mmCIF file with all atom_site columns, C-alpha atoms in Angstrom:
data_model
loop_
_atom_site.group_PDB
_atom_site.id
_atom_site.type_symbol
_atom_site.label_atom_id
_atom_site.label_alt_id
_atom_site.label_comp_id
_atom_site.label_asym_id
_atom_site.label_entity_id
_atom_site.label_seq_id
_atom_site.pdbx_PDB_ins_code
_atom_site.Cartn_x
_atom_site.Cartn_y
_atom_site.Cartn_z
_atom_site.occupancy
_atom_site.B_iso_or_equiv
_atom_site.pdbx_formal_charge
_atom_site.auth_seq_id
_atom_site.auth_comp_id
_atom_site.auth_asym_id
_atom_site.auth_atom_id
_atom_site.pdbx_PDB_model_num
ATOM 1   C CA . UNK J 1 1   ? 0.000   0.000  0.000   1.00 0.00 ? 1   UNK J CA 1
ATOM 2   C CA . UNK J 1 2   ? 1.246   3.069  -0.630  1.00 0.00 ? 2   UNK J CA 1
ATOM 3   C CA . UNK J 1 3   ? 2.307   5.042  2.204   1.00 0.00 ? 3   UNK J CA 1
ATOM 4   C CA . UNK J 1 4   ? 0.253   8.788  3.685   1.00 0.00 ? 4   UNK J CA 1
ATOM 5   C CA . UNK J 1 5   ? 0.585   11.996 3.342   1.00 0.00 ? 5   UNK J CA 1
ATOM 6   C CA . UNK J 1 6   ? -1.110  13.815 5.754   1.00 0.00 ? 6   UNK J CA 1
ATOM 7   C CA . UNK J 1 7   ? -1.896  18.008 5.665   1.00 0.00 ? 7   UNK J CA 1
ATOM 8   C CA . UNK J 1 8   ? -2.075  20.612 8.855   1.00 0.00 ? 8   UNK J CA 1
ATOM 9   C CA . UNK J 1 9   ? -6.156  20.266 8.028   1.00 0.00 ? 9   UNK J CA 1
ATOM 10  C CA . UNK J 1 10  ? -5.645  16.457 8.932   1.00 0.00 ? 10  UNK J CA 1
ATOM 11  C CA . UNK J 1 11  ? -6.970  15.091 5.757   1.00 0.00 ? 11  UNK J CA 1
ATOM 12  C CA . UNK J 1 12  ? -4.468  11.579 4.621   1.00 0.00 ? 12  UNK J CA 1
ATOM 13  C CA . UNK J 1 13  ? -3.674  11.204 0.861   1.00 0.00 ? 13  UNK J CA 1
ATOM 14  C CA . UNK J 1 14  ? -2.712  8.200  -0.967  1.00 0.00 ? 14  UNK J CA 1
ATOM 15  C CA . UNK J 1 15  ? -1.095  9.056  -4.465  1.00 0.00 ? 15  UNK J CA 1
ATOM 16  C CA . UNK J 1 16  ? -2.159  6.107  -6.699  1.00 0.00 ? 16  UNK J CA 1
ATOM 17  C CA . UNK J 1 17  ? -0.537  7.502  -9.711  1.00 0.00 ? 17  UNK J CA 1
ATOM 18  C CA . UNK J 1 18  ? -2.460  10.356 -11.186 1.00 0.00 ? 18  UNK J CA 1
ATOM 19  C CA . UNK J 1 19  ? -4.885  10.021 -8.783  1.00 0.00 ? 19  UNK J CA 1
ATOM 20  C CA . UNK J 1 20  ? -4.567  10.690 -4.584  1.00 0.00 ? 20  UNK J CA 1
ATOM 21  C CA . UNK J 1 21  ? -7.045  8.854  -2.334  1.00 0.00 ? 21  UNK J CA 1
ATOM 22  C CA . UNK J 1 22  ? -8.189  11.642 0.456   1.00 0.00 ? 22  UNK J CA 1
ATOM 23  C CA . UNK J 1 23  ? -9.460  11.286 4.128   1.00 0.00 ? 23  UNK J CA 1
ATOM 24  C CA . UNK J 1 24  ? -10.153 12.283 7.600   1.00 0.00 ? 24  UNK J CA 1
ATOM 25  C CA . UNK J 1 25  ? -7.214  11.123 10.046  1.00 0.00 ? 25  UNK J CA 1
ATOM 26  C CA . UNK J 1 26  ? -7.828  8.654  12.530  1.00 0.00 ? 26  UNK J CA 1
ATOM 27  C CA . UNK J 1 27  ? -6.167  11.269 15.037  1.00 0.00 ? 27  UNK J CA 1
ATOM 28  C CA . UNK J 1 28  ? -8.962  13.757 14.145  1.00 0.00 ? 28  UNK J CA 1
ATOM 29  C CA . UNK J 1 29  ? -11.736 11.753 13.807  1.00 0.00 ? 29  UNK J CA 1
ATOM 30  C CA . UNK J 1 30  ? -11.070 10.731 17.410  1.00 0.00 ? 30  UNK J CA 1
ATOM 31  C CA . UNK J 1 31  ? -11.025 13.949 18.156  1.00 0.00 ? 31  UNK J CA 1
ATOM 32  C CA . UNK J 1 32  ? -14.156 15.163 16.689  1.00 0.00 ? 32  UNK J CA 1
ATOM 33  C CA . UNK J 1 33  ? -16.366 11.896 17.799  1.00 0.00 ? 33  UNK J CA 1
ATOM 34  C CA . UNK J 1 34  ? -18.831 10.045 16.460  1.00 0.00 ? 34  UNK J CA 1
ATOM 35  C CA . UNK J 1 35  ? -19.489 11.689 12.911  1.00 0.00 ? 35  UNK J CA 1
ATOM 36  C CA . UNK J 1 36  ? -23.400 11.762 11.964  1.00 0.00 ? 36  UNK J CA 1
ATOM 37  C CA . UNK J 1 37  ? -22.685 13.172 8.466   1.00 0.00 ? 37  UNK J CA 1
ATOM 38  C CA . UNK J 1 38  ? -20.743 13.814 5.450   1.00 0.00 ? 38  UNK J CA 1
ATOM 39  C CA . UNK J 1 39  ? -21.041 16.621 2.633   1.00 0.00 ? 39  UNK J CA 1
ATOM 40  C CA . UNK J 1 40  ? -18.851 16.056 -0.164  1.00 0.00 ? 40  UNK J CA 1
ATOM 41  C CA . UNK J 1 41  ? -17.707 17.810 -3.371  1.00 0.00 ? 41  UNK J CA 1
ATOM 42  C CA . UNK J 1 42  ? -20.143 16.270 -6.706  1.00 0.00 ? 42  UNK J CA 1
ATOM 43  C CA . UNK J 1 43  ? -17.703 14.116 -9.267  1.00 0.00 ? 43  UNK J CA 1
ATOM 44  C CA . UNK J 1 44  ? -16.297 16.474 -11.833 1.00 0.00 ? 44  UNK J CA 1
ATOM 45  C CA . UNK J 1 45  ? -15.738 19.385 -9.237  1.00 0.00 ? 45  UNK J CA 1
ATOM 46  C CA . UNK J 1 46  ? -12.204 21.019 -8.755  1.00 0.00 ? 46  UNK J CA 1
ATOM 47  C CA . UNK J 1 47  ? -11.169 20.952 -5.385  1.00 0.00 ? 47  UNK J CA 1
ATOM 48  C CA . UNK J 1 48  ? -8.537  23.261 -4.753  1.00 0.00 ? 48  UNK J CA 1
ATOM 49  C CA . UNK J 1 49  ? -5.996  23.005 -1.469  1.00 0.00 ? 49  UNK J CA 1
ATOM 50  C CA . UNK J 1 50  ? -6.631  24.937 1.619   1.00 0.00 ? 50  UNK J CA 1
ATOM 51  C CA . UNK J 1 51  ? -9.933  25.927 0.638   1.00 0.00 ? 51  UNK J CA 1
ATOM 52  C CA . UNK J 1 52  ? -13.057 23.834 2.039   1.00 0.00 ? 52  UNK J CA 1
ATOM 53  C CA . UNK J 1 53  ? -13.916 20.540 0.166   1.00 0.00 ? 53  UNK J CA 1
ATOM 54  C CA . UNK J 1 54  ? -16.702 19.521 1.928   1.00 0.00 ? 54  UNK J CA 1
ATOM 55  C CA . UNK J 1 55  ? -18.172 19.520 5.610   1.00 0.00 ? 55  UNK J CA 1
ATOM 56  C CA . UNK J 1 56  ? -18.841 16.257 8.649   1.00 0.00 ? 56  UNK J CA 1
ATOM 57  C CA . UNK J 1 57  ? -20.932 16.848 10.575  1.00 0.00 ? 57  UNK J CA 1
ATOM 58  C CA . UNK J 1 58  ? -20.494 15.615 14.962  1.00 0.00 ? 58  UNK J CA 1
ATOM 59  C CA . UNK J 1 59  ? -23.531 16.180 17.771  1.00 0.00 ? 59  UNK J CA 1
ATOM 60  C CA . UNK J 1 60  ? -24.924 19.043 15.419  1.00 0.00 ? 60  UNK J CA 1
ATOM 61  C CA . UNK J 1 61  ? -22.075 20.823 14.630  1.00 0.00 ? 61  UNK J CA 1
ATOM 62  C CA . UNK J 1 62  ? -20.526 21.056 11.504  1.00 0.00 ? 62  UNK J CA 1
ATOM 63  C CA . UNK J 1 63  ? -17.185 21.729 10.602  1.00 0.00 ? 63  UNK J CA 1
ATOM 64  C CA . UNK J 1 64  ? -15.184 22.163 7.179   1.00 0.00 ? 64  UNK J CA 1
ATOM 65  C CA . UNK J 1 65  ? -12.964 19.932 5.908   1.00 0.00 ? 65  UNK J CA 1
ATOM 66  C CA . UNK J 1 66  ? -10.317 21.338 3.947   1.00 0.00 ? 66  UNK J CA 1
ATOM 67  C CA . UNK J 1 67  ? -8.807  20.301 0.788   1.00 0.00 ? 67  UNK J CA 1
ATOM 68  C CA . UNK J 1 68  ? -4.781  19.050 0.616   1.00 0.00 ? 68  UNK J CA 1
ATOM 69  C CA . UNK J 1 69  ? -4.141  19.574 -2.681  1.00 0.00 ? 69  UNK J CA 1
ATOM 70  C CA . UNK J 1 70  ? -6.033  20.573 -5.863  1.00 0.00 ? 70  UNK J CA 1
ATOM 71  C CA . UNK J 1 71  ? -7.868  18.516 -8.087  1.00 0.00 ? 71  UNK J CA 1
ATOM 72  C CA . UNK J 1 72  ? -10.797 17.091 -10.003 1.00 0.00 ? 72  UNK J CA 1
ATOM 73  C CA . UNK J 1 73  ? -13.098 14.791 -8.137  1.00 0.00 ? 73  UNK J CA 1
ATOM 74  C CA . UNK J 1 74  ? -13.252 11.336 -9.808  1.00 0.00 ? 74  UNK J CA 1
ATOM 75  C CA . UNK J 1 75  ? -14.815 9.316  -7.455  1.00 0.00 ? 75  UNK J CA 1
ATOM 76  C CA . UNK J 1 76  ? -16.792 9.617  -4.099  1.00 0.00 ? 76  UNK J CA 1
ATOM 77  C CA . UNK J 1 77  ? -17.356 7.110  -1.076  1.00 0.00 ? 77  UNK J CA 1
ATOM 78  C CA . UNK J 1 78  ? -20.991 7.159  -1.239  1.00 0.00 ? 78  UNK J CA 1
ATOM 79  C CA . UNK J 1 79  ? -20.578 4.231  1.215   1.00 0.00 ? 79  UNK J CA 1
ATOM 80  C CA . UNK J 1 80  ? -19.347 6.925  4.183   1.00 0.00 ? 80  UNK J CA 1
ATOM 81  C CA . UNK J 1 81  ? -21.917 9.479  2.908   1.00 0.00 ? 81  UNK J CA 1
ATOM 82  C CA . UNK J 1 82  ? -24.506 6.796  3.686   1.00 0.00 ? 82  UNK J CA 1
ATOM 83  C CA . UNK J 1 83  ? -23.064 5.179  6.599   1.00 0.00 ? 83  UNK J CA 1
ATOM 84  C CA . UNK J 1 84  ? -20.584 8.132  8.044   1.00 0.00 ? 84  UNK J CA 1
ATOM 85  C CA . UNK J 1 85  ? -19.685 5.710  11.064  1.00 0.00 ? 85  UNK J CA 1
ATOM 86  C CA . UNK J 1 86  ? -17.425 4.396  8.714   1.00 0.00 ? 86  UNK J CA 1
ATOM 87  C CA . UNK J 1 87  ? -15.135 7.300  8.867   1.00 0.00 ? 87  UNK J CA 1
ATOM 88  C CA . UNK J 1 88  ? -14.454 6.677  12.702  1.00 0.00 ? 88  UNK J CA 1
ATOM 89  C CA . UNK J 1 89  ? -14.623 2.743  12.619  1.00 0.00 ? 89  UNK J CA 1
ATOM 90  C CA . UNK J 1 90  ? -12.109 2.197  9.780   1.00 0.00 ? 90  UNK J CA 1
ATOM 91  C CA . UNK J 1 91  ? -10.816 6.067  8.722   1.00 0.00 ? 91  UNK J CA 1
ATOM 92  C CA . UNK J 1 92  ? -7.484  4.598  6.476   1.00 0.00 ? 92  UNK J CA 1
ATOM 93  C CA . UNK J 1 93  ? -9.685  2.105  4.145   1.00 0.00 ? 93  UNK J CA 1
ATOM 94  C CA . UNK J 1 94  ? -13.756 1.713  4.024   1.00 0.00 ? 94  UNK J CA 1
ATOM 95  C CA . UNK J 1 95  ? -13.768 5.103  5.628   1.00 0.00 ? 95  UNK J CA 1
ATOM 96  C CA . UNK J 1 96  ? -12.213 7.065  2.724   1.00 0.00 ? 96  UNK J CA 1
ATOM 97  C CA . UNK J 1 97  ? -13.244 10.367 1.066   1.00 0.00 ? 97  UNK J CA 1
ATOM 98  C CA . UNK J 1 98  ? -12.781 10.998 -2.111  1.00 0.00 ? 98  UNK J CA 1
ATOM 99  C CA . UNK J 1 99  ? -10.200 10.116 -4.923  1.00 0.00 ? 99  UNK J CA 1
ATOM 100 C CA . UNK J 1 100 ? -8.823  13.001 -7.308  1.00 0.00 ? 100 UNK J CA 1
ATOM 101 C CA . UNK J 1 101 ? -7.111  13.555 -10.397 1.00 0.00 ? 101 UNK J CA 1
ATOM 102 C CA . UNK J 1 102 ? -3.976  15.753 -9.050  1.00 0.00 ? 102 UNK J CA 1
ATOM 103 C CA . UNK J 1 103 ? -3.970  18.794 -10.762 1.00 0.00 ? 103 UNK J CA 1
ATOM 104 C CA . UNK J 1 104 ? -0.853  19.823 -9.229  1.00 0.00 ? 104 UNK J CA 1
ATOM 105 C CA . UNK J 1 105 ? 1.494   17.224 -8.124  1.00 0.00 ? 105 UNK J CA 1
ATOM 106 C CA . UNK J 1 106 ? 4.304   20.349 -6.412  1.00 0.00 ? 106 UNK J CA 1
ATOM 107 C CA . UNK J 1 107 ? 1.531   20.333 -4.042  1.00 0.00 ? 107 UNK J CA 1
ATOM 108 C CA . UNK J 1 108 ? 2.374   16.965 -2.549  1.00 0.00 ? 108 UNK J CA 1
ATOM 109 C CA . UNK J 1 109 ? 5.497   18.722 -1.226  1.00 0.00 ? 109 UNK J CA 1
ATOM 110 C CA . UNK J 1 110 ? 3.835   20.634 1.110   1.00 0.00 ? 110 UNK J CA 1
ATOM 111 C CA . UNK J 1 111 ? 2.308   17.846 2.587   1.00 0.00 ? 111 UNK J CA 1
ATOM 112 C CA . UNK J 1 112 ? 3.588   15.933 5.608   1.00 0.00 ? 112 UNK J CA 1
ATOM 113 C CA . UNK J 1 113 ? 4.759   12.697 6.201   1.00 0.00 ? 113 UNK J CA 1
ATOM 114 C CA . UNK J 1 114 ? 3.210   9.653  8.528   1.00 0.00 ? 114 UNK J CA 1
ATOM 115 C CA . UNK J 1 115 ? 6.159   9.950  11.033  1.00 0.00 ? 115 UNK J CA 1
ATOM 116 C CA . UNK J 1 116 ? 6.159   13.870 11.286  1.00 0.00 ? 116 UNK J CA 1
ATOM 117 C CA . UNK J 1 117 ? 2.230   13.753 11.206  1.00 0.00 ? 117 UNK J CA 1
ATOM 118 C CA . UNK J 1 118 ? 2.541   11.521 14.351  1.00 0.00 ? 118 UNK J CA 1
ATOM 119 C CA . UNK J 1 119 ? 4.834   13.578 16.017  1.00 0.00 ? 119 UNK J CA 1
ATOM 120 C CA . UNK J 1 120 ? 2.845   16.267 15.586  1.00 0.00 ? 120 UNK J CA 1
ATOM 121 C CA . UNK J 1 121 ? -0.205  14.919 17.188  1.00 0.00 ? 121 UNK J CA 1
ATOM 122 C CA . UNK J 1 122 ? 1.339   13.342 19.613  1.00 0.00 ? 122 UNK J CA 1
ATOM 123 C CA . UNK J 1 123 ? 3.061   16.827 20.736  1.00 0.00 ? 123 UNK J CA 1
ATOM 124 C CA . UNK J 1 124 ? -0.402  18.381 20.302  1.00 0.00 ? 124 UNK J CA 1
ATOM 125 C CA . UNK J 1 125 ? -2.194  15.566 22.785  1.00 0.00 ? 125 UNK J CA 1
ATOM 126 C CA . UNK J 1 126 ? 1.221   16.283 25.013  1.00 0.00 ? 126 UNK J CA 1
ATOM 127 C CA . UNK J 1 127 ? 0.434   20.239 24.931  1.00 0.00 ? 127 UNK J CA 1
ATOM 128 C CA . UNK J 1 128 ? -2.945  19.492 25.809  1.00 0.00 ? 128 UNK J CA 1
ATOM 129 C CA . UNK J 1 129 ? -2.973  16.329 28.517  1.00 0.00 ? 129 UNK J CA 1
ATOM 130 C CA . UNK J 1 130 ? 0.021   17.688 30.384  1.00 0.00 ? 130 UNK J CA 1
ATOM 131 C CA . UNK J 1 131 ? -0.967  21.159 31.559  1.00 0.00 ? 131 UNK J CA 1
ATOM 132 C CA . UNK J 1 132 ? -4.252  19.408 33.226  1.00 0.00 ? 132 UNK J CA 1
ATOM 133 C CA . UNK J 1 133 ? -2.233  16.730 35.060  1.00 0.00 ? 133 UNK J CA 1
ATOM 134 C CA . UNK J 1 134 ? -0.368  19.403 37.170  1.00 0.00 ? 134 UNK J CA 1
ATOM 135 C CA . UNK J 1 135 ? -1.718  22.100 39.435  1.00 0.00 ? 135 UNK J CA 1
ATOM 136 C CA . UNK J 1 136 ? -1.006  24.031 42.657  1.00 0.00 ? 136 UNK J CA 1
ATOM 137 C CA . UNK J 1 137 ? -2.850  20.766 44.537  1.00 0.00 ? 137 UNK J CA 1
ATOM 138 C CA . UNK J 1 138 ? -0.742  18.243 43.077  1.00 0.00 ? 138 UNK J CA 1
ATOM 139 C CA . UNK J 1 139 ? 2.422   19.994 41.618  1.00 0.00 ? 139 UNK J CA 1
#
């Protein structure tokens, strides 16, 4: 299998020659919680990086997901539209997002890798567990 990229929105892309595989990271889908919903670009739509690609929606609230790189949608996981659980049960294979033709493959670059990506989370869950587990009661 070919191995993640993953952006600072926490979308994962699998390049599969022209194409990239995208979707939400397990680290942020944990984060988030059970997902109730899914709006997604149509096929034939340009998705362009940064800029929002579609929406999930968790306990009411919706939030944007954004796009890692730019590109036409080919395909769409009508599968997680229908059954968004999917996202959080299995977020790295029946949970996927979309799949584009890359439009711009310099893009890639600024993309990060699996390693760095989990250093970076696990810094973030660090930065956010650790300032809790100490206080003027238990120093």
């Amino acid at each position: 299998m070919a191995q993640l990229k993953f952006s600072s929105g926490h979308v994962w892309v699998r390049v599969e020659g022209p194409d990239a595989v995208l979707g939400l990271s397990d680290y942020i889908q944990d984060q988030m919680g059970e997902i109730t919903s899914l709006e997604l670009p149509d096929i034939g739509d340009l998705i362009r990086a940064t800029r929002r690609m579609g929406k999930v929606e968790v306990e009411d609230v919706f939030s944007p997901i954004e796009a890692p790189i730019t590109g036409e949608v080919l395909e769409i996981n009508t599968e997680a539209v229908a059954n968004p659980d999917l996202v959080n049960s299995d977020p790295y294979s029946d949970g996927w997002l979309l799949r584009v033709r890359i439009e711009n493959p310099n893009e890639l670059e600024e993309l990060i890798s699996e390693e760095e990506y989990a250093d970076l989370t696990e810094e973030t869950m660090t930065a956010v567990i650790q300032p809790h587990t100490r206080s003027r009661f238990n120093p």
